[in-house]
Coordinates of C-alpha atoms and ligand atoms in Angstrom, one line a residue:
X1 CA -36.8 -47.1 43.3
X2 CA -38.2 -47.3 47.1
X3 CA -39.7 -43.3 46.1
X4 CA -42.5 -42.6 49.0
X5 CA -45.6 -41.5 47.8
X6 CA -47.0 -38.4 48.3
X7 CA -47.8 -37.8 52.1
X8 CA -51.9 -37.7 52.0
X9 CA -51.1 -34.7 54.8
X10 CA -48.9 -32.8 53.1
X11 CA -50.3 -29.6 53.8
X12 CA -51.7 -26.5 51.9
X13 CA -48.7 -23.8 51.9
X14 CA -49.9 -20.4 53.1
X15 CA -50.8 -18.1 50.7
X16 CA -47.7 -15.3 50.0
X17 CA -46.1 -13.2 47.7
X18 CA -43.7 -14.6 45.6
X19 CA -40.2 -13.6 45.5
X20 CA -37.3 -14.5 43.4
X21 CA -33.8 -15.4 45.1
X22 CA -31.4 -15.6 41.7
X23 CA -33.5 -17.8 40.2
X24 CA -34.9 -19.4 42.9
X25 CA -38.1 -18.9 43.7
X26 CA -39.5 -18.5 47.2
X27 CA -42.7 -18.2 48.4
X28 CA -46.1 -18.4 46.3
X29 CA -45.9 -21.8 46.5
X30 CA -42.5 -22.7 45.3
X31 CA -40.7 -25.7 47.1
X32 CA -39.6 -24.9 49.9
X33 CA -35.7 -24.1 49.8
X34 CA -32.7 -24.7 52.3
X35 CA -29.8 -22.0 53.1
X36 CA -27.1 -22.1 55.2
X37 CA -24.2 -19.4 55.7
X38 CA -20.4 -20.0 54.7
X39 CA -18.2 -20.0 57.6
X40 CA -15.3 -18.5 55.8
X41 CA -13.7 -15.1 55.6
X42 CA -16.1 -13.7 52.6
X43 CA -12.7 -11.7 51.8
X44 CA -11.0 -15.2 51.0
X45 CA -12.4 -16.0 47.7
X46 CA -11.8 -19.6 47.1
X47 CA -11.7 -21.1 50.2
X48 CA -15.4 -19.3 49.9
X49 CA -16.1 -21.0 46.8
X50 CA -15.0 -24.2 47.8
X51 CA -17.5 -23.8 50.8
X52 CA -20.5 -22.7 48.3
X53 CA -19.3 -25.7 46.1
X54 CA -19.7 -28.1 49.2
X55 CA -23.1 -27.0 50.5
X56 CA -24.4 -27.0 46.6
X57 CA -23.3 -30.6 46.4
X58 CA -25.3 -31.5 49.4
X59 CA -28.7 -29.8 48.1
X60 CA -28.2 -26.5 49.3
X61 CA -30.1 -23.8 47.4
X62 CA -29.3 -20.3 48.5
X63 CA -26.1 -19.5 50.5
X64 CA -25.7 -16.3 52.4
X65 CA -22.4 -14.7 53.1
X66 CA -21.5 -12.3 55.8
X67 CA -20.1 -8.7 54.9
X68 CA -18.3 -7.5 57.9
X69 CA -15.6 -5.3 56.1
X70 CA -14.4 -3.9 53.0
X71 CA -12.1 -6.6 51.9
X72 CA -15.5 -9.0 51.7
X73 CA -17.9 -6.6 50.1
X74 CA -14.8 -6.1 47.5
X75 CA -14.9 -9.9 46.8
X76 CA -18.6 -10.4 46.5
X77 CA -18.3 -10.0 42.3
X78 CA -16.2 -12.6 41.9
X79 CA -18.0 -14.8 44.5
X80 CA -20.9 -14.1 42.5
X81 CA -19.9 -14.6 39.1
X82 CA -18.6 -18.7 40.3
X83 CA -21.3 -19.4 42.5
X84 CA -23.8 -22.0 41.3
X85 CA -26.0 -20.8 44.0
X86 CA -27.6 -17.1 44.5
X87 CA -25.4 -15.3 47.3
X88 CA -27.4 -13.0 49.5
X89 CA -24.9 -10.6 51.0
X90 CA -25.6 -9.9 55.1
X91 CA -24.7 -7.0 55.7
X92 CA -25.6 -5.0 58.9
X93 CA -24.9 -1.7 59.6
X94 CA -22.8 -0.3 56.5
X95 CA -25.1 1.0 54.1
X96 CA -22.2 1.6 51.4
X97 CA -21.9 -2.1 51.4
X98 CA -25.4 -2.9 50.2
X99 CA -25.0 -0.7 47.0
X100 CA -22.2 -2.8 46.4
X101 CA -23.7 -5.6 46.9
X102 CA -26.2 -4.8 44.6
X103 CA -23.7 -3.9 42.0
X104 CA -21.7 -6.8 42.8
X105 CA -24.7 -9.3 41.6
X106 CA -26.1 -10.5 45.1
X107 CA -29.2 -12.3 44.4
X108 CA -30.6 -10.2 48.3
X109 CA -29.2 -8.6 50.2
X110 CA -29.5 -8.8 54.5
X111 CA -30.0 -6.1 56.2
X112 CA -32.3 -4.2 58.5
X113 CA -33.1 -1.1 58.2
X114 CA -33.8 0.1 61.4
X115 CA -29.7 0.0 61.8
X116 CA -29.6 2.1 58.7
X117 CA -31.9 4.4 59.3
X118 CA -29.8 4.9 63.2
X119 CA -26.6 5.0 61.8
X120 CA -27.2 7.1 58.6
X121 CA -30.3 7.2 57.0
X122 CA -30.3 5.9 53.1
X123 CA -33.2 4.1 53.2
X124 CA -34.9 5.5 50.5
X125 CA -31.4 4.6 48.3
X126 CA -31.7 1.3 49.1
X127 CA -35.0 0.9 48.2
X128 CA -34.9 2.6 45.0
X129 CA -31.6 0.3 44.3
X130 CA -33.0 -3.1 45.1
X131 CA -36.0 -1.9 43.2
X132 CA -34.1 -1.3 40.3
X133 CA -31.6 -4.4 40.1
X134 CA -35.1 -6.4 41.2
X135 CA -33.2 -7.6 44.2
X136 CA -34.8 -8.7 47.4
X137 CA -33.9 -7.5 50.6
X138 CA -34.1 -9.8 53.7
X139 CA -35.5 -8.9 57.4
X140 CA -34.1 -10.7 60.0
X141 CA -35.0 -10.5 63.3
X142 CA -33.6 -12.3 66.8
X143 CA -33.5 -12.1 70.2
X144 CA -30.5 -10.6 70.3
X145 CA -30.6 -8.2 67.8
X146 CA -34.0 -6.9 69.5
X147 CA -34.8 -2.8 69.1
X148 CA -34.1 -1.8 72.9
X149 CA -37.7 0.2 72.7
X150 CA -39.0 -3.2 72.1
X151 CA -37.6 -5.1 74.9
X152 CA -38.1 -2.3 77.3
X153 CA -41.9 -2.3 75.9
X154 CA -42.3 -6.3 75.8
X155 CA -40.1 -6.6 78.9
X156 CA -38.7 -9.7 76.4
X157 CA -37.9 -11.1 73.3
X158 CA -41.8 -12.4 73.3
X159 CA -43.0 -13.5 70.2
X160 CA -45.1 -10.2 69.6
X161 CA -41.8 -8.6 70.5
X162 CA -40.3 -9.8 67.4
X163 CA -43.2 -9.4 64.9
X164 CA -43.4 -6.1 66.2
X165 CA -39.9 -5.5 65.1
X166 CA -39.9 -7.3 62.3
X167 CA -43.2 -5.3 60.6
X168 CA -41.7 -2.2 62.2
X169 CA -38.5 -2.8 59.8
X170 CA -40.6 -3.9 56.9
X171 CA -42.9 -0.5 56.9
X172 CA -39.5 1.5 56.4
X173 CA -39.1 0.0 53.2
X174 CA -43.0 0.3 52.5
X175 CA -42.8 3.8 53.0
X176 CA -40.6 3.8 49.5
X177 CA -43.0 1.3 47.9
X178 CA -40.8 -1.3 48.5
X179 CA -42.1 -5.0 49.5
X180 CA -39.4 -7.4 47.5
X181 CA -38.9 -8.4 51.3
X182 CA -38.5 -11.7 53.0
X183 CA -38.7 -12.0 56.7
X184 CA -37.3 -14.3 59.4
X185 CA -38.2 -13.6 63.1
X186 CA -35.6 -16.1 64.7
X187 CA -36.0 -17.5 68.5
X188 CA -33.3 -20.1 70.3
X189 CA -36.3 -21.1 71.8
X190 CA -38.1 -23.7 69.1
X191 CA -41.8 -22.9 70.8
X192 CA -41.0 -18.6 70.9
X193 CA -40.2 -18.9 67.6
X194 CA -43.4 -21.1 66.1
X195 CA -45.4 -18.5 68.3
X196 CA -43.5 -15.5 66.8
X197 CA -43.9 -17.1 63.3
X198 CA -47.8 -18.2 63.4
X199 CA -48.3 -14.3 64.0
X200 CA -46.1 -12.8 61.5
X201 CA -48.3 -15.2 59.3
X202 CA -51.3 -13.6 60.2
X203 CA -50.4 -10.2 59.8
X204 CA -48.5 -10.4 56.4
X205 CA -48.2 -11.6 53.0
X206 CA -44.2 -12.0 52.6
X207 CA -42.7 -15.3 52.2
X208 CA -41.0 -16.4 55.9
X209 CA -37.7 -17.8 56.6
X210 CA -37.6 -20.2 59.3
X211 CA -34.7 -20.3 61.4
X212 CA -34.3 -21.7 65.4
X213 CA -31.5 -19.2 65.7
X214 CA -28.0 -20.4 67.2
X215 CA -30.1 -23.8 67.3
X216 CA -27.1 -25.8 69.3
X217 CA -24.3 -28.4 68.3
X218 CA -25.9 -31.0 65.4
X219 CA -28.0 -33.4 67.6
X220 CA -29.6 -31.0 69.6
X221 CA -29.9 -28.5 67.0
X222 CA -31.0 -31.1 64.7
X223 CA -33.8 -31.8 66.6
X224 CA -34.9 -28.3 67.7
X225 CA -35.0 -27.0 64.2
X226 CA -36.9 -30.2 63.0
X227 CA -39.6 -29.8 66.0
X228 CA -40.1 -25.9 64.6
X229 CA -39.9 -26.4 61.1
X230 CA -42.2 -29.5 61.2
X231 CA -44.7 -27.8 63.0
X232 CA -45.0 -24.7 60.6
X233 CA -44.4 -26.2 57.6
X234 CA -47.3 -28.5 58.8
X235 CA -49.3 -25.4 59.0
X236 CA -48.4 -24.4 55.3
X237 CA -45.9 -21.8 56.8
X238 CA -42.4 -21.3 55.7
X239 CA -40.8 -20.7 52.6
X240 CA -37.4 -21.3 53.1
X241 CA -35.0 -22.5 56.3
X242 CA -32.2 -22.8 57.6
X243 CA -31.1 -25.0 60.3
X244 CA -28.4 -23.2 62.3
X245 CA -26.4 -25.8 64.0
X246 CA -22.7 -25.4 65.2
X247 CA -21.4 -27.5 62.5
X248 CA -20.1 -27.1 59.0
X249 CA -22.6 -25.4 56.7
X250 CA -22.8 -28.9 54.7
X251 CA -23.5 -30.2 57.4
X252 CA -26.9 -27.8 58.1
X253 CA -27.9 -28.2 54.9
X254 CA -27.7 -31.9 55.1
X255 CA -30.3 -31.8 58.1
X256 CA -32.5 -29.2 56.4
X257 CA -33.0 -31.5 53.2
X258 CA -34.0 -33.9 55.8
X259 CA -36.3 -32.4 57.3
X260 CA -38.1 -31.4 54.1
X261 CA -37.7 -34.8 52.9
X262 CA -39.2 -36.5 56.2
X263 CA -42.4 -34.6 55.7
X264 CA -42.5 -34.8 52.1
X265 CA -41.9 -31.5 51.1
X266 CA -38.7 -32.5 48.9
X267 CA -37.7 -35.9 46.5
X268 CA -36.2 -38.4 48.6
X269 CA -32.7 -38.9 48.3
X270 CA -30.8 -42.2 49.5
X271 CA -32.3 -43.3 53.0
X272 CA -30.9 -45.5 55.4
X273 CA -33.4 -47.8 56.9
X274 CA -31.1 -49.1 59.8
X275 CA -33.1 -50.7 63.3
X276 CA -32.6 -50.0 66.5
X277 CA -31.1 -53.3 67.7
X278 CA -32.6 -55.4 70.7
X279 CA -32.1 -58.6 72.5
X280 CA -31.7 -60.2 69.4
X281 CA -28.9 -58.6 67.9
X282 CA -25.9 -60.2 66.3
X283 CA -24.1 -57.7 64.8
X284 CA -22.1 -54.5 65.7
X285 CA -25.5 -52.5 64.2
X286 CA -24.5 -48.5 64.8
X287 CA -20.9 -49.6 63.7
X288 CA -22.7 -51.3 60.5
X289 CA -25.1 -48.6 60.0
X290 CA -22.4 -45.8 60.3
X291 CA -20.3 -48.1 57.4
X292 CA -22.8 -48.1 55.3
X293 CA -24.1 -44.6 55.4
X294 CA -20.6 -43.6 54.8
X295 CA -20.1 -46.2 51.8
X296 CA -23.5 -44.9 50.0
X297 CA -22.5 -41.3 50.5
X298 CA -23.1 -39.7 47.4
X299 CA -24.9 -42.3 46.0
X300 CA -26.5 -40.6 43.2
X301 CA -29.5 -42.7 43.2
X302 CA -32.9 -42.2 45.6
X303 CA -32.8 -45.8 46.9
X304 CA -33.8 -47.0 50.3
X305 CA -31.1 -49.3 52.3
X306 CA -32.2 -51.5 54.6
X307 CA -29.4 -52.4 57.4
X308 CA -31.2 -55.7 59.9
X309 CA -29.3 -56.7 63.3
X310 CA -31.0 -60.1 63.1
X311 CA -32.7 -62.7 60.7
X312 CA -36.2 -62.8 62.4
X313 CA -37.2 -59.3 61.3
X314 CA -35.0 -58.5 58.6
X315 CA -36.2 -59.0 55.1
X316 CA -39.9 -59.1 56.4
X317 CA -39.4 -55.6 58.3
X318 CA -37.6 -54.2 55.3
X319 CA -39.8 -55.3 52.2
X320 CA -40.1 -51.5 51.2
X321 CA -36.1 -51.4 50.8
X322 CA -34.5 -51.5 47.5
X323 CA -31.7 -53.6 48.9
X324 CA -30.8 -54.9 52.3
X325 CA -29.0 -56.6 54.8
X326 CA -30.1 -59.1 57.7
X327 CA -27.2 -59.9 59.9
X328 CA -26.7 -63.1 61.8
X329 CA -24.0 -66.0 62.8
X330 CA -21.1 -63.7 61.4
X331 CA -23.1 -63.4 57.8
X332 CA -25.3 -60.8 56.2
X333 CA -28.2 -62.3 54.3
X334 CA -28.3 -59.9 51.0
X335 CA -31.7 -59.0 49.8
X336 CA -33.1 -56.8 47.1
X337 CA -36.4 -56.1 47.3
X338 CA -37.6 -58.0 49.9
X339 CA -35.8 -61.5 47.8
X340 CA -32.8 -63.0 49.6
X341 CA -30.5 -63.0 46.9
X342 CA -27.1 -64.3 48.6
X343 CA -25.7 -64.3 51.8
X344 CA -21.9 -63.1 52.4
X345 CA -19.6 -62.7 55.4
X346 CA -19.9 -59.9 57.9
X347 CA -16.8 -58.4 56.7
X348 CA -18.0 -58.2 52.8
X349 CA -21.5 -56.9 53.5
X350 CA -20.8 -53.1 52.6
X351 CA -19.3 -54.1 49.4
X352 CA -22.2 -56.5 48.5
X353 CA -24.9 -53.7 49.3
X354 CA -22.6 -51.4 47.0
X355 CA -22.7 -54.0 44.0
X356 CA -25.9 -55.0 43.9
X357 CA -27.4 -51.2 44.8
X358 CA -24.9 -50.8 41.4
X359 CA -26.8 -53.5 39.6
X360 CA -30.2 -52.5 40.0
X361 CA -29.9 -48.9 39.0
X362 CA -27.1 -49.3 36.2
X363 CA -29.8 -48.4 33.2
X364 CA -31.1 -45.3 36.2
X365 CA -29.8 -42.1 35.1
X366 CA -28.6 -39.9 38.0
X367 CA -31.4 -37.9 40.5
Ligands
SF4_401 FE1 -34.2 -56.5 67.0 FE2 -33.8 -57.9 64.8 FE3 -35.7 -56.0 64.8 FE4 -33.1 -55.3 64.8 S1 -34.2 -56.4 63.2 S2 -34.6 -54.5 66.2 S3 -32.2 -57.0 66.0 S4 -35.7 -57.9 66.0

């Protein structure tokens, strides 16, 4: 059904130690997974499940929630026990609030422990608790979140800057015997943060999390995290991502899963094949495209859908579709497989690509 086959280039994954999220798997050559980070008051427990619930229905497969206070470290159990997904708990500066995330279930926990060890020093706790409930602890470092020593020695957040900080925070839990760690050294800047990656890949085994931190509204974040992740994961590097737009968490996770799908690091789902329109155009194409995105959203089946603004190209361009449309004189020439099956008016196109994408996958089970 239209599935792509494997990318000759898809590239040998970097070498790492594997860690286990839940029960995903990450690093050590496991797939490469997509997070996001609920947007919700952690505290409010069902309008945090709801959120988990959405971002699992559009392929998400590790959520993270934040753990400012009290009230949300108090309702990580019964986040935990409803999630489908494992729930790493951020937590930043409260050391109390890691043992109870630990307690609560979390499948990692965030946290650095240069904070910890500044604010009151329980290192040593920590590790020894992870280290018993087998729970991964996650370093994350950004530009903003830089050690001062490190920007006063760097003069920046440069790349070495960050690796610096990040190994710095790694060897505090080393010094307990600790390394269930994962590691994400985070840049706004796409290119600072393949640089800053590329080295932390040099210098350690852990499995990376790639993130272009506060990456923009969708478009532009879209495309910054794609350029970063496409790079590394072309080099084999990267475990896991995120891409941190200023949109709904469903909506990051929806541009994470393509991304790995683009460069054939994840099944295809349903793909829209829609062209770009040009001097021959003779239909309302990004209004068309748009409809029928929306009307295949969901669509449980991997099929490529092929949306033509004229006759001359359409069927011909779009022979790898599973079904399609051609659009011309006010009619939509229906094709399945590259075969024009029947042509129906403008206004009944959507609902003829529905039927006959219903028809050709009714004895399909379900991706
Ligand atoms: Fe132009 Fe037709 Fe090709 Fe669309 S399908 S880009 S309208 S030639």
């Amino acid at each position: 059904l239209g599935l792509p086959a494997p990318l000759p280039t898809t590239p040998v994954r970097r070498r790492t130690r594997r860690i286990h999220v839940g029960d995903v798997p990450v690093g050590g050559g496991a797939p490469v997974s997509v997070q996001t980070m609920t947007t919700t008051n952690t505290a409010d427990i069902d309008a945090t499940l709801q959120q988990i619930a959405e971002v699992t229905a559009a392929g998400c497969d590790i959520v993270r929630v934040a753990v400012p206070t009290q009230d949300d470290a108090d309702a990580l159990p019964a986040i935990v026990a409803k999630s489908k997904l494992p729930v790493i708990a951020d937590i930043h500066f409260q050391p109390r609030y890691v043992f109870t995330a630990i307690d609560a279930g979390c499948a990692a926990v965030r946290v650095n422990p240069g904070n910890i060890k500044k604010f009151d020093d329980r290192v040593a706790e920590i590790a020894k608790a992870a280290q018993a409930a087998r729970v991964p602890i996650r370093i994350g470092v950004n530009a903003g979140s830089l050690d001062q020593r490190l920007l006063a020695k760097h003069g920046a957040a440069t790349p070495q800057a960050l690796v610096e900080s990040a190994l710095w925070e790694c060897s505090l839990f080393e010094e307990h015997g600790f390394r269930n760690i994962k590691i994400a050294v985070k840049h706004h800047d796409p290119m600072t943060m393949v640089s800053a990656n590329r080295l932390l890949a040099q210098q350690c085994d852990y499995p990376l999390h790639l993130g272009v931190t506060e990456a923009g509204p969708t478009f532009q974040g879209s495309i910054k995290s794609a350029v970063a992740f496409s790079i590394l994961l072309s080099e084999g590097i990267g475990d896991t991502i995120r891409a941190s737009l200023s949109a709904p968490p469903v909506e990051q996770v929806k541009a994470g899963c393509h991304i790995l799908q683009s460069l054939g690091l994840r099944p295809r789902k349903l793909e829209i094949v829609s062209c770009p329109g040009c001097g021959r155009l003779q239909v309302d194409i990004h209004h068309l495209a748009a409809r029928v995105e929306a009307a295949f959203d969901g669509f449980p089946h991997p099929l490529r859908v092929a949306v033509m603004g004229c006759v001359v190209n359409g069927p011909g361009e779009a022979r790898e579709a599973d079904v399609g449309v051609s659009c011309g004189n006010g009619k939509g020439q229906i094709f399945v497989h590259g075969e024009v099956v029947r042509t129906v008016p403008e206004h009944r196109v959507v609902d003829a690509l529905i039927e006959e994408a219903l028809s050709l996958t009714e004895d399909t089970p379900s991706a």
